[in-house]
Every structure is written in C-alpha cells, then in structure tokens.
Short mmCIF file of C-alpha atoms in Angstrom, two decimals:
data_model
loop_
_atom_site.label_atom_id
_atom_site.label_comp_id
_atom_site.label_asym_id
_atom_site.label_seq_id
_atom_site.Cartn_x
_atom_site.Cartn_y
_atom_site.Cartn_z
CA MET A 11 -25.95 -15.45 0.13
CA GLU A 12 -27.14 -12.97 3.00
CA ARG A 13 -24.35 -9.64 3.01
CA THR A 14 -23.19 -8.96 6.50
CA VAL A 15 -21.42 -5.64 5.05
CA ARG A 16 -23.93 -3.26 3.63
CA GLY A 17 -24.85 0.21 4.13
CA LYS A 18 -22.49 2.90 6.01
CA GLU A 19 -20.36 -0.12 6.92
CA LYS A 20 -19.58 -0.65 3.12
CA PHE A 21 -19.16 3.10 2.54
CA ALA A 22 -16.70 3.77 5.51
CA TYR A 23 -14.69 1.10 3.58
CA GLY A 24 -14.43 2.57 1.20
CA PHE A 25 -14.14 6.34 2.42
CA ALA A 26 -11.09 4.88 4.61
CA ALA A 27 -9.93 3.31 1.94
CA VAL A 28 -9.59 6.83 -0.27
CA GLY A 29 -8.03 7.83 2.71
CA SER A 30 -5.61 5.69 2.78
CA TYR A 31 -4.12 5.99 -0.65
CA MET A 32 -4.25 9.17 -0.93
CA VAL A 33 -1.93 9.41 1.73
CA ALA A 34 0.77 6.57 1.14
CA ASN A 35 0.47 7.86 -2.63
CA ILE A 36 1.21 11.53 -2.09
CA VAL A 37 4.07 10.44 -0.19
CA SER A 38 5.18 7.98 -2.87
CA SER A 39 4.61 10.10 -5.47
CA TYR A 40 6.01 13.50 -3.87
CA SER A 41 8.20 12.66 -1.08
CA GLN A 42 11.43 12.64 -2.91
CA TYR A 43 11.12 14.97 -5.51
CA TYR A 44 9.99 18.01 -2.09
CA LEU A 45 12.99 16.52 -0.73
CA THR A 46 14.83 17.24 -4.03
CA ASN A 47 13.77 19.98 -5.41
CA ILE A 48 11.70 22.11 -2.89
CA LEU A 49 13.73 21.84 0.65
CA ILE A 50 16.59 20.74 -1.63
CA VAL A 51 18.14 18.37 0.32
CA SER A 52 20.94 16.14 -0.58
CA PRO A 53 20.70 13.03 -2.25
CA VAL A 54 22.99 10.91 -0.16
CA PHE A 55 20.82 12.35 3.10
CA ILE A 56 17.80 11.46 1.73
CA LEU A 57 19.23 7.77 1.18
CA VAL A 58 20.37 7.26 4.23
CA LEU A 59 16.72 8.45 5.94
CA MET A 60 14.92 5.86 3.68
CA ILE A 61 16.89 3.21 5.46
CA VAL A 62 16.88 4.33 8.99
CA GLY A 63 12.94 4.79 8.51
CA ARG A 64 12.45 0.95 7.22
CA ILE A 65 14.33 -0.01 10.14
CA ILE A 66 12.17 1.71 12.18
CA ASP A 67 9.27 0.40 10.76
CA MET A 68 11.07 -3.20 11.10
CA CYS A 69 10.11 -2.74 14.90
CA THR A 70 7.00 -0.68 14.61
CA ASP A 71 4.88 -2.74 12.49
CA PRO A 72 4.84 -5.69 14.27
CA ILE A 73 5.39 -4.68 17.79
CA MET A 74 1.86 -2.45 16.19
CA GLY A 75 0.56 -6.00 15.73
CA VAL A 76 1.14 -7.38 18.66
CA ILE A 77 -0.28 -4.49 20.80
CA VAL A 78 -3.49 -5.26 18.34
CA ASP A 79 -3.57 -9.10 19.07
CA LYS A 80 -3.19 -8.48 22.75
CA THR A 81 -5.78 -5.62 22.77
CA ASN A 82 -8.86 -6.31 24.38
CA THR A 83 -11.84 -4.15 24.61
CA LYS A 84 -15.59 -3.21 24.29
CA HIS A 85 -15.36 -1.49 21.64
CA GLY A 86 -13.01 -4.28 19.84
CA LYS A 87 -9.65 -4.87 19.24
CA MET A 88 -8.73 -2.90 16.38
CA ARG A 89 -11.39 0.37 16.16
CA PRO A 90 -9.62 2.32 18.98
CA TYR A 91 -6.78 1.70 17.83
CA VAL A 92 -8.57 3.87 14.37
CA ARG A 93 -10.36 6.13 16.24
CA ILE A 94 -6.94 7.49 18.01
CA GLY A 95 -5.08 7.36 14.86
CA ALA A 96 -7.80 9.04 12.87
CA PHE A 97 -6.34 12.50 14.89
CA VAL A 98 -1.99 11.46 14.52
CA ILE A 99 -1.85 10.62 10.97
CA GLY A 100 -4.36 13.50 10.15
CA LEU A 101 -2.21 16.31 12.01
CA VAL A 102 1.03 14.71 10.60
CA THR A 103 -0.06 14.59 7.18
CA ILE A 104 -1.48 17.87 7.10
CA PHE A 105 2.37 19.48 7.66
CA MET A 106 4.36 16.81 6.02
CA TYR A 107 4.99 19.28 2.61
CA TYR A 108 5.68 22.29 4.89
CA PRO A 109 8.03 24.31 2.77
CA VAL A 110 10.80 25.30 5.51
CA GLY A 111 13.35 27.78 4.96
CA GLY A 112 16.20 27.88 6.94
CA SER A 113 19.73 26.11 7.04
CA ILE A 114 20.58 23.28 4.94
CA GLU A 115 20.53 21.14 8.11
CA TRP A 116 17.41 22.33 9.57
CA ARG A 117 15.58 21.85 6.15
CA SER A 118 17.14 18.02 6.18
CA VAL A 119 15.84 17.73 9.94
CA PHE A 120 12.31 19.12 9.58
CA GLY A 121 12.01 16.37 6.10
CA ALA A 122 13.64 14.02 7.98
CA LEU A 123 10.60 14.16 11.12
CA MET A 124 7.81 14.35 9.00
CA TYR A 125 9.13 11.09 6.44
CA ILE A 126 9.51 8.91 10.30
CA GLY A 127 6.47 10.81 11.58
CA PHE A 128 4.74 9.93 9.03
CA GLY A 129 5.52 5.88 8.69
CA LEU A 130 4.60 6.09 12.37
CA ALA A 131 1.47 7.53 11.92
CA TYR A 132 1.13 5.46 9.55
CA THR A 133 1.48 2.52 10.85
CA PHE A 134 -0.37 2.92 13.38
CA VAL A 135 -3.63 3.37 12.19
CA ASP A 136 -3.03 1.14 8.63
CA VAL A 137 -2.25 -1.94 10.74
CA PRO A 138 -5.54 -2.30 12.92
CA ALA A 139 -7.88 -0.97 9.84
CA MET A 140 -6.56 -3.49 7.76
CA GLY A 141 -6.95 -5.60 9.97
CA MET A 142 -10.41 -5.17 10.61
CA LEU A 143 -11.20 -6.28 7.23
CA SER A 144 -10.35 -9.72 8.18
CA VAL A 145 -13.20 -9.98 10.42
CA ALA A 146 -16.03 -7.72 9.51
CA THR A 147 -17.71 -11.05 8.60
CA PRO A 148 -17.21 -14.43 8.53
CA ASP A 149 -17.85 -15.46 5.00
CA LYS A 150 -14.76 -15.93 3.12
CA ASP A 151 -15.82 -14.48 -0.70
CA GLU A 152 -17.30 -11.61 0.84
CA ARG A 153 -14.62 -11.13 2.84
CA ALA A 154 -12.30 -11.04 -0.47
CA SER A 155 -14.73 -9.07 -2.00
CA LEU A 156 -15.03 -5.98 1.09
CA LEU A 157 -11.03 -6.51 0.78
CA SER A 158 -11.25 -6.44 -3.91
CA TYR A 159 -14.03 -3.55 -2.91
CA TYR A 160 -11.36 -1.58 -0.27
CA VAL A 161 -8.42 -1.65 -3.59
CA THR A 162 -10.43 -0.68 -5.99
CA VAL A 163 -12.26 2.31 -4.04
CA GLY A 164 -8.94 3.32 -2.31
CA SER A 165 -6.70 2.90 -6.25
CA VAL A 166 -9.09 5.28 -7.72
CA GLY A 167 -9.10 7.34 -4.99
CA GLY A 168 -5.13 7.04 -4.77
CA LEU A 169 -5.48 8.96 -7.90
CA LEU A 170 -7.03 12.94 -7.07
CA PRO A 171 -4.06 14.26 -5.15
CA ALA A 172 -2.81 14.17 -9.00
CA ALA A 173 -5.51 15.72 -9.75
CA MET A 174 -4.87 18.20 -7.51
CA LEU A 175 -1.73 18.87 -8.54
CA PHE A 176 -3.23 19.50 -12.07
CA VAL A 177 -5.24 22.25 -10.88
CA LEU A 178 -3.34 24.00 -7.90
CA GLN A 179 -0.94 24.40 -10.12
CA LEU A 180 -2.01 26.97 -12.28
CA PHE A 181 -2.23 29.43 -9.52
CA VAL A 182 -0.26 27.96 -6.38
CA PRO A 183 3.57 28.80 -6.78
CA GLU A 184 5.61 25.21 -6.91
CA LYS A 185 6.63 25.87 -3.14
CA TRP A 186 3.69 25.82 -1.96
CA VAL A 187 1.27 23.28 -4.19
CA TYR A 188 2.36 20.45 -2.15
CA PHE A 189 2.18 21.57 1.34
CA VAL A 190 -2.18 22.61 0.26
CA ILE A 191 -1.96 18.97 -1.70
CA SER A 192 -0.55 17.10 1.78
CA ALA A 193 -3.22 19.27 3.79
CA ILE A 194 -6.16 18.82 2.02
CA VAL A 195 -5.18 14.99 1.80
CA GLY A 196 -4.50 15.32 5.89
CA VAL A 197 -8.47 16.34 6.70
CA VAL A 198 -9.72 13.53 4.21
CA THR A 199 -7.74 11.04 6.04
CA PHE A 200 -8.54 11.75 9.31
CA PHE A 201 -12.55 12.46 8.49
CA ALA A 202 -11.97 8.55 6.38
CA TYR A 203 -11.09 7.08 9.25
CA SER A 204 -12.96 8.34 12.08
CA TYR A 205 -16.17 7.40 9.65
CA LEU A 206 -14.59 3.94 9.94
CA TYR A 207 -14.56 3.58 13.44
CA LYS A 208 -18.37 5.14 14.07
CA HIS A 209 -18.94 3.15 11.65
CA SER A 210 -17.56 -0.67 11.56
CA LYS A 211 -18.01 -3.69 13.30
CA GLU A 212 -15.48 -6.60 14.67
CA ARG A 213 -17.85 -9.84 14.07
CA PHE A 214 -14.83 -12.55 13.46
CA SER A 215 -12.24 -11.17 15.70
CA THR A 216 -10.56 -14.22 17.80
CA SER A 217 -9.54 -13.49 21.72
CA THR A 218 -5.96 -14.12 21.70
CA GLU A 219 -4.63 -11.28 24.21
CA HIS A 220 -3.60 -14.31 26.73
CA ILE A 221 -1.65 -15.55 24.23
CA LYS A 222 2.98 -14.35 24.82
CA VAL A 223 4.26 -12.62 21.95
CA LYS A 224 6.47 -15.56 21.50
CA ASP A 225 4.49 -17.86 21.14
CA MET A 226 2.56 -15.29 18.89
CA LEU A 227 5.81 -14.77 16.40
CA LYS A 228 5.91 -18.39 16.20
CA VAL A 229 2.73 -19.24 15.26
CA VAL A 230 2.74 -16.54 12.50
CA ALA A 231 5.49 -17.97 11.63
CA LYS A 232 3.89 -21.24 9.73
CA ASN A 233 1.66 -19.14 7.58
CA LYS A 234 2.98 -20.47 4.76
CA PRO A 235 0.33 -18.98 2.06
CA MET A 236 0.50 -15.34 4.15
CA THR A 237 5.19 -15.47 3.59
CA LEU A 238 5.25 -16.42 0.06
CA ALA A 239 2.32 -13.82 -0.56
CA LEU A 240 4.36 -11.09 0.71
CA LEU A 241 7.51 -12.63 -0.73
CA THR A 242 6.07 -12.29 -4.24
CA SER A 243 4.80 -8.58 -3.54
CA MET A 244 8.13 -7.79 -2.55
CA LEU A 245 10.28 -9.13 -5.10
CA ALA A 246 7.94 -6.79 -7.23
CA SER A 247 8.54 -3.98 -5.54
CA PRO A 248 10.32 -1.90 -7.95
CA ARG A 249 6.69 -1.11 -9.24
CA TYR A 250 6.67 1.22 -7.07
CA MET A 251 8.98 2.94 -8.24
CA ILE A 252 6.97 4.00 -11.54
CA MET A 253 4.78 6.35 -8.61
CA GLY A 254 7.88 8.03 -7.50
CA VAL A 255 10.01 8.62 -10.48
CA ALA A 256 6.66 9.42 -12.39
CA ILE A 257 7.11 13.51 -11.26
CA TYR A 258 10.16 13.32 -12.79
CA ILE A 259 9.24 12.14 -16.11
CA ALA A 260 6.27 14.82 -15.88
CA THR A 261 8.99 17.31 -15.12
CA TYR A 262 12.28 16.34 -17.46
CA VAL A 263 11.41 13.85 -20.24
CA VAL A 264 8.35 14.30 -21.58
CA VAL A 265 8.19 17.69 -21.87
CA ILE A 266 4.57 19.09 -24.51
CA PRO A 267 4.74 23.16 -24.88
CA GLY A 268 2.56 24.41 -22.78
CA LEU A 269 1.59 22.06 -19.90
CA THR A 270 2.51 21.88 -17.08
CA SER A 271 4.63 19.44 -15.53
CA GLY A 272 1.32 18.60 -13.24
CA THR A 273 -1.36 18.47 -16.21
CA VAL A 274 1.63 16.02 -18.05
CA LEU A 275 1.84 13.48 -14.50
CA LEU A 276 -1.61 12.95 -14.81
CA LEU A 277 -1.61 12.32 -17.84
CA LEU A 278 0.69 9.81 -17.39
CA TYR A 279 -1.05 8.13 -14.50
CA LEU A 280 -3.97 8.05 -17.35
CA VAL A 281 -1.61 5.92 -19.04
CA VAL A 282 -1.02 3.83 -17.16
CA GLY A 283 -3.97 4.51 -14.77
CA ALA A 284 -5.76 2.49 -17.04
CA GLY A 285 -3.68 -0.77 -17.62
CA MET A 286 -4.06 -0.59 -13.65
CA PHE A 287 -7.73 0.01 -12.98
CA ALA A 288 -8.07 -2.90 -15.75
CA GLY A 289 -6.26 -5.45 -14.00
CA ILE A 290 -7.89 -4.05 -10.16
CA LEU A 291 -11.12 -5.27 -11.49
CA LEU A 292 -9.75 -8.40 -14.20
CA THR A 293 -7.83 -9.51 -10.71
CA PRO A 294 -11.08 -10.77 -8.50
CA VAL A 295 -12.46 -12.55 -11.93
CA ALA A 296 -9.70 -14.29 -12.57
CA TYR A 297 -8.56 -15.54 -9.05
CA LYS A 298 -12.48 -17.60 -8.41
CA ARG A 299 -12.11 -18.53 -11.32
CA ILE A 300 -7.76 -20.09 -11.80
CA GLY A 301 -6.87 -19.33 -8.41
CA TYR A 302 -4.25 -16.86 -7.18
CA LYS A 303 -1.33 -18.57 -8.20
CA LYS A 304 -2.24 -19.02 -11.70
CA THR A 305 -3.49 -15.34 -11.70
CA GLY A 306 -0.19 -14.16 -10.11
CA LEU A 307 2.03 -15.82 -12.70
CA LEU A 308 -0.68 -14.49 -15.31
CA PHE A 309 -0.45 -10.55 -14.46
CA GLY A 310 3.61 -10.64 -12.87
CA ALA A 311 3.97 -12.25 -16.53
CA ILE A 312 2.21 -9.47 -18.75
CA GLY A 313 4.08 -6.68 -16.12
CA ALA A 314 7.63 -8.24 -17.29
CA VAL A 315 7.34 -8.64 -20.49
CA PHE A 316 5.07 -5.48 -21.12
CA LEU A 317 7.08 -2.81 -18.73
CA GLY A 318 10.56 -4.27 -20.27
CA ALA A 319 9.66 -3.99 -23.89
CA GLY A 320 8.15 -0.73 -23.21
CA PHE A 321 11.68 0.62 -22.42
CA GLY A 322 13.39 -0.21 -25.50
CA VAL A 323 10.22 1.26 -27.35
CA GLY A 324 10.64 4.50 -25.80
CA LEU A 325 14.26 4.77 -26.05
CA VAL A 326 13.46 5.22 -29.73
CA ASN A 327 10.37 6.77 -29.31
CA ILE A 328 8.53 8.08 -26.42
CA TYR A 329 5.34 8.25 -27.20
CA ALA A 330 5.34 4.61 -29.01
CA ALA A 331 6.18 2.87 -25.58
CA LEU A 332 2.67 4.41 -24.14
CA PRO A 333 0.41 1.60 -25.21
CA PHE A 334 3.34 -1.17 -23.33
CA MET A 335 2.62 1.07 -20.07
CA THR A 336 -0.68 1.20 -20.37
CA ILE A 337 -0.75 -3.28 -20.75
CA GLY A 338 2.53 -3.28 -17.90
CA GLY A 339 -0.41 -1.60 -16.31
CA LEU A 340 -2.37 -4.75 -16.36
CA GLY A 341 0.38 -6.33 -13.27
CA LEU A 342 0.48 -3.14 -11.17
CA GLY A 343 -3.23 -3.34 -10.47
CA ALA A 344 -2.96 -7.09 -10.12
CA TYR A 345 -0.53 -6.78 -7.20
CA ASN A 346 -1.54 -4.05 -5.51
CA THR A 347 -5.30 -6.52 -5.13
CA LEU A 348 -4.04 -9.96 -4.63
CA PRO A 349 -1.90 -9.30 -1.11
CA TYR A 350 -4.97 -8.70 0.52
CA PRO A 351 -7.52 -11.87 -0.20
CA MET A 352 -4.37 -13.69 0.38
CA VAL A 353 -3.42 -12.83 3.71
CA GLY A 354 -7.13 -12.34 4.84
CA ASP A 355 -7.23 -15.86 2.89
CA SER A 356 -3.67 -17.49 4.70
CA LEU A 357 -5.90 -16.75 8.52
CA ASP A 358 -8.36 -19.66 7.46
CA TYR A 359 -4.97 -21.78 6.77
CA LEU A 360 -3.14 -20.65 9.99
CA GLU A 361 -6.49 -21.77 12.38
CA TRP A 362 -6.09 -24.76 10.50
CA LYS A 363 -2.34 -25.62 11.04
CA THR A 364 -2.54 -23.56 14.64
CA GLY A 365 -5.63 -22.69 16.17
CA GLU A 366 -5.45 -19.49 16.07
CA ARG A 367 -5.77 -16.48 13.44
CA MET A 368 -3.74 -13.49 14.75
CA GLU A 369 -5.70 -11.01 12.27
CA GLY A 370 -2.99 -8.46 13.91
CA ILE A 371 -0.17 -9.55 13.54
CA CYS A 372 -0.28 -11.23 10.12
CA PHE A 373 -1.86 -7.65 8.47
CA SER A 374 1.33 -5.42 10.79
CA LEU A 375 3.44 -7.69 8.25
CA ASN A 376 0.70 -7.15 5.43
CA SER A 377 1.16 -3.20 6.08
CA PHE A 378 5.43 -3.51 6.40
CA VAL A 379 5.46 -5.38 3.46
CA THR A 380 3.16 -2.11 1.56
CA LYS A 381 5.87 0.86 3.53
CA PHE A 382 9.18 -1.83 2.64
CA ASN A 383 7.68 -1.25 -0.97
CA ASN A 384 7.19 2.48 -0.93
CA ALA A 385 10.48 2.52 0.43
CA VAL A 386 12.14 0.37 -2.06
CA GLY A 387 10.58 2.94 -4.51
CA ALA A 388 12.04 5.61 -2.88
CA PHE A 389 15.61 4.60 -2.33
CA GLY A 390 15.22 2.65 -6.14
CA VAL A 391 15.04 6.36 -7.47
CA MET A 392 17.00 8.37 -5.05
CA LEU A 393 19.87 5.88 -6.21
CA GLY A 394 19.18 6.47 -9.57
CA LEU A 395 19.03 9.80 -10.13
CA ILE A 396 22.33 9.69 -7.84
CA VAL A 397 24.18 7.22 -10.60
CA CYS A 398 21.87 8.75 -13.74
CA ASN A 399 24.00 12.43 -12.57
CA PHE A 400 20.58 14.33 -11.87
CA VAL A 401 21.08 17.97 -11.61
CA GLN A 402 18.97 19.34 -8.17
CA PRO A 403 18.12 23.06 -8.63
CA SER A 404 19.56 25.65 -7.28
CA THR A 405 16.13 27.55 -5.41
CA SER A 406 13.53 25.72 -4.28
CA GLY A 407 10.76 24.50 -7.24
CA ALA A 408 13.09 25.74 -10.01
CA VAL A 409 13.99 23.26 -13.24
CA GLU A 410 17.48 22.48 -14.65
CA ALA A 411 18.65 21.01 -17.71
CA GLN A 412 19.47 17.14 -17.26
CA SER A 413 22.03 14.90 -20.07
CA GLU A 414 20.22 13.17 -22.03
CA PHE A 415 22.08 10.19 -20.17
CA THR A 416 20.33 10.98 -16.94
CA VAL A 417 16.37 11.23 -19.26
CA ASN A 418 17.13 7.98 -19.74
CA GLY A 419 17.87 6.98 -16.47
CA MET A 420 14.88 8.02 -15.38
CA TYR A 421 12.61 6.20 -17.99
CA ALA A 422 14.88 2.72 -17.24
CA LEU A 423 13.78 3.24 -13.48
CA ALA A 424 9.99 3.27 -14.89
CA THR A 425 10.32 0.38 -17.05
CA LEU A 426 12.87 -1.12 -17.54
CA ILE A 427 14.00 -1.76 -13.26
CA PRO A 428 9.68 -2.38 -11.98
CA ALA A 429 9.95 -5.48 -15.16
CA ALA A 430 12.86 -7.42 -13.88
CA GLY A 431 10.93 -6.91 -10.17
CA PHE A 432 7.84 -9.01 -11.98
CA LEU A 433 9.63 -11.11 -13.57
CA LEU A 434 11.39 -12.08 -10.32
CA SER A 435 8.54 -12.63 -8.33
CA LEU A 436 6.92 -15.37 -10.40
CA ILE A 437 9.59 -17.80 -8.57
CA PRO A 438 7.85 -17.74 -4.81
CA MET A 439 4.27 -17.54 -6.87
CA ALA A 440 5.39 -20.94 -8.29
CA ILE A 441 5.94 -22.38 -4.97
CA TYR A 442 2.24 -21.48 -3.26
CA ASP A 443 0.24 -24.47 -3.00
CA TYR A 444 -2.65 -23.32 -1.00
CA THR A 445 -4.98 -24.28 -4.02
CA GLY A 446 -7.19 -26.20 -5.49
CA LYS A 447 -8.15 -29.71 -3.72
CA LYS A 448 -5.78 -29.03 -1.07
CA LYS A 449 -7.41 -25.85 -0.02
CA GLU A 450 -10.75 -27.60 0.17
CA ASN A 451 -9.85 -29.81 2.35
CA ILE A 452 -7.93 -27.63 4.63
CA LEU A 453 -11.48 -25.23 4.22
CA ARG A 454 -13.77 -28.41 4.76
CA GLU A 455 -11.64 -30.32 7.69
CA LEU A 456 -11.61 -26.13 9.24
CA GLU A 457 -15.52 -26.45 9.24
CA GLU A 458 -15.44 -29.67 10.54
CA ARG A 459 -13.56 -28.50 13.37
CA ARG A 460 -15.31 -25.30 14.56
CA ALA A 461 -19.03 -27.14 14.17
CA ALA A 462 -17.51 -29.71 16.68
CA LYS A 463 -16.30 -26.87 19.15
CA ALA A 464 -19.76 -25.44 18.84
CA GLU A 465 -21.50 -28.74 19.56
CA ASN A 466 -19.11 -29.00 22.84
CA GLY A 467 -20.08 -25.48 23.89
CA ASP A 468 -16.96 -23.75 23.34
CA LYS A 469 -16.13 -20.07 22.51
CA VAL A 470 -16.78 -19.64 18.48
CA PRO A 471 -16.57 -16.21 17.23
CA ASP A 472 -19.75 -14.47 16.82
CA GLU A 473 -21.26 -14.51 13.95
CA ASP A 474 -23.97 -12.35 13.95
#
C-alpha cells in the first residue's frame, strides 16, 4: 500500500500530538494541585468549577463540530481553525498557572477564568485538529495507523511536563514551578499546531455545509459504533483520576527521603507509564488481529483486575503494589488508543447508514468525551480529597501532614476507583457489534456505492 501521509505531514501530526497531550496532561495532572496548594482555593469551589466547566463543554464541543461541518474554504473546513486556535491555546496556556496573589475571591476568579478559558481554547483547536486525522487519507488502514501514531507520539510527549517538574523543582520555588511549566508548554503548543496547519492537507472531507443543523444531529445519532465506543471510554473515565491524584501521592503517600515530590512523581509516571506505553503499542497489533471488541474486553479486564488487586496489596506494602500498577497500565494505554480509530472507522458505518460522514461533529463528540473523562478525573480527585479530610496548606506551596485515612483514600483514588470504572466499561464493549463479517459486508457495500456514484458522474472525495 502506497502511503499518502509522509514526511513533514506525518511529523506535523506527531508534533501536534505532543502539544495536545502536553497541554492536556498539565491540566489533568496539576490543575487541582495548583488550585488547592498554590492558589489555596476552597475544594468545594473547585468542585463547582468542574461542574460548570463540563456544562460549558457540553454546549461548546458540539457547537464547534457543527461550525466545522458548516465551513467550506479554500484552505479546508478544519485547517483554518487550527491556525487561529494555535494562538488562542498558546496564550491561555502560558498564563494558566500564574501564581496570582490577593484576596481569596480574586484568586478564585482568576483560577476559574483560566480553567474555563482553557476548555474553550482547547475545544476551538482540538476538534478540527482531530477531525483532520479522519480526512488526511482515504485508506482506512492508513487512517487507523495515523491515529495510532498520533496517540503513541502524543502519549510520549505527554510525559515531558513530569520531566520538567523533576528538573525545575531543583531551582524554581514551588510557588512558581507550575507557571514556568505552563509557559513552556504554551509556547510549544503554539508552534505545534501552527506547524500542523502549514504542513497538512484535507484529502477526504465531505461537503456538509448545506445540511441543516437538526439534520446533522439526526445523522450522527445513527452512528451506533461511535456511541458504544465513546460510552465505553466514559464509563472507564475514573482512570483519569490516576494522573490527577499522582501529584498528591508523590507528595503525601510515597515519601522517599532525599527526593523531591517531582522526582517521586516522575518515578510513579514511569511505573504506570511502562504498562501504559506497552498497552499503546500492543493495542494496534491486537485490534488488527482480533478486532476492536475483543481488544477492548481484554485490556479492560486487565485494568480492572490488576488495579483492583494493586489497592489491596498497597495497603500492606505500597512498593509491592507497583508491579500491579504497571500491568494495570496496559488498560490505560489501550483505552487511550482505542477510541480514536474506532470513531474514525465509525465514519464509514455512518456513511453506509446515512450517506454522510460528519467528521466535525463526530470528532467533536470524541473531544467532548476526552474532556468529560478529564473532568471526572478532576471532580473525582477533589471529591475524594474532601471525603478523605485532606488538609490544605496554610501558605502557598507548603505541605501539611495528613492522616492515615487520608493517605489510604488518596491511594484508592488511583487504584480501586479506576478498577471499578474499567469493570463497568466492559458492558457497552460487550454489546459492540461493528466487527467481523458484518463490518466486512458494510465496507464492501460502501465501496460499491462509491463506485456507482463515480460511474454516474457524481462528485466523490478527492483521493489525490
């Protein structure tokens, strides 16, 4: 098979993935800690903020998807938004963790503006950027490979902020270290999305600007494979708590004399990350051999069993639980990878079912689910800290002693609760049926329809 996406264009998607995952990971990993320990904002206020942010996302993500599908310019339907979005996401990220002083009211307002502003900026750039992956090539296998490449490279890049924290904590005060990280990530993200705009092409997008919004929504509602794939990811959303609570575990649970919390955090990331990256690499191999359904069931069960067992072992000896966390990380890697090719493949099903593909709306829903998962992770961590009686520091950047109940509760947020999420996620994956002979028959019939349209002189997607 001759590859369509090569050279600078493929590098552009990898670079954009690094920027996207870096900025997403500093929010999922550090936002709660920044609010509780740097701005010293009330945990109850943070809970309300998370809810408000997700309500806004419920509106803005689909709206952005509709806007993309209503766009038709000489530069494409998605690329123009990536160009503008590069500036927006870069600017917001640079100032997101600024350690502003003043009254508690002002600190709360600033934290809320940065958090909600990031959500809006990320929607503006991520929805079209993800949609571009589905129109970069008409070949479904190359598309799946490109999506896996995006996730793999992005996941590696997503660990860079942890490495930055490890280094910067050696000479930057705790109060300022997160601001320095966000500033660096903001600059990198700006250049990453700008490079993607310059070196990418939309080869396979369909003309949807003439379709009414209500008809778009009706069409997307018929995409059953996408619905089940996204529902699987949403039910397993507690897995995102692992990233959010890791900084607390590195600070209060796994305390190693002579090592900073950033060093311990990096070690924890390496422990879980080893399994996660193995899952990312093994997932494409698995779904090519046994399909999405069996792959999801396999890795979901692994995540449920080993993270759950890791909690019990960790109560006795936290270090003996580390291998369980590594194996449980296989589930994290698989579930971080699977939704992208599954949503991409579902566009073929949607075209077969309705005659339309709706890349913008479908990937806006995927983007919404990603942010929903992050919100569950953040909300779950904050609620867990409240329930576990977490003691906030009296001054910015300080560390207060925690009770055994609090320490064990933090550990449960990284093991037991995510395990329960993986277990629930097996239900929709068991129902998923866009596989095997059914999928082969649908794809064959779809190709016959496209060929018939071409013979009749109808407009078909450009496959140059």
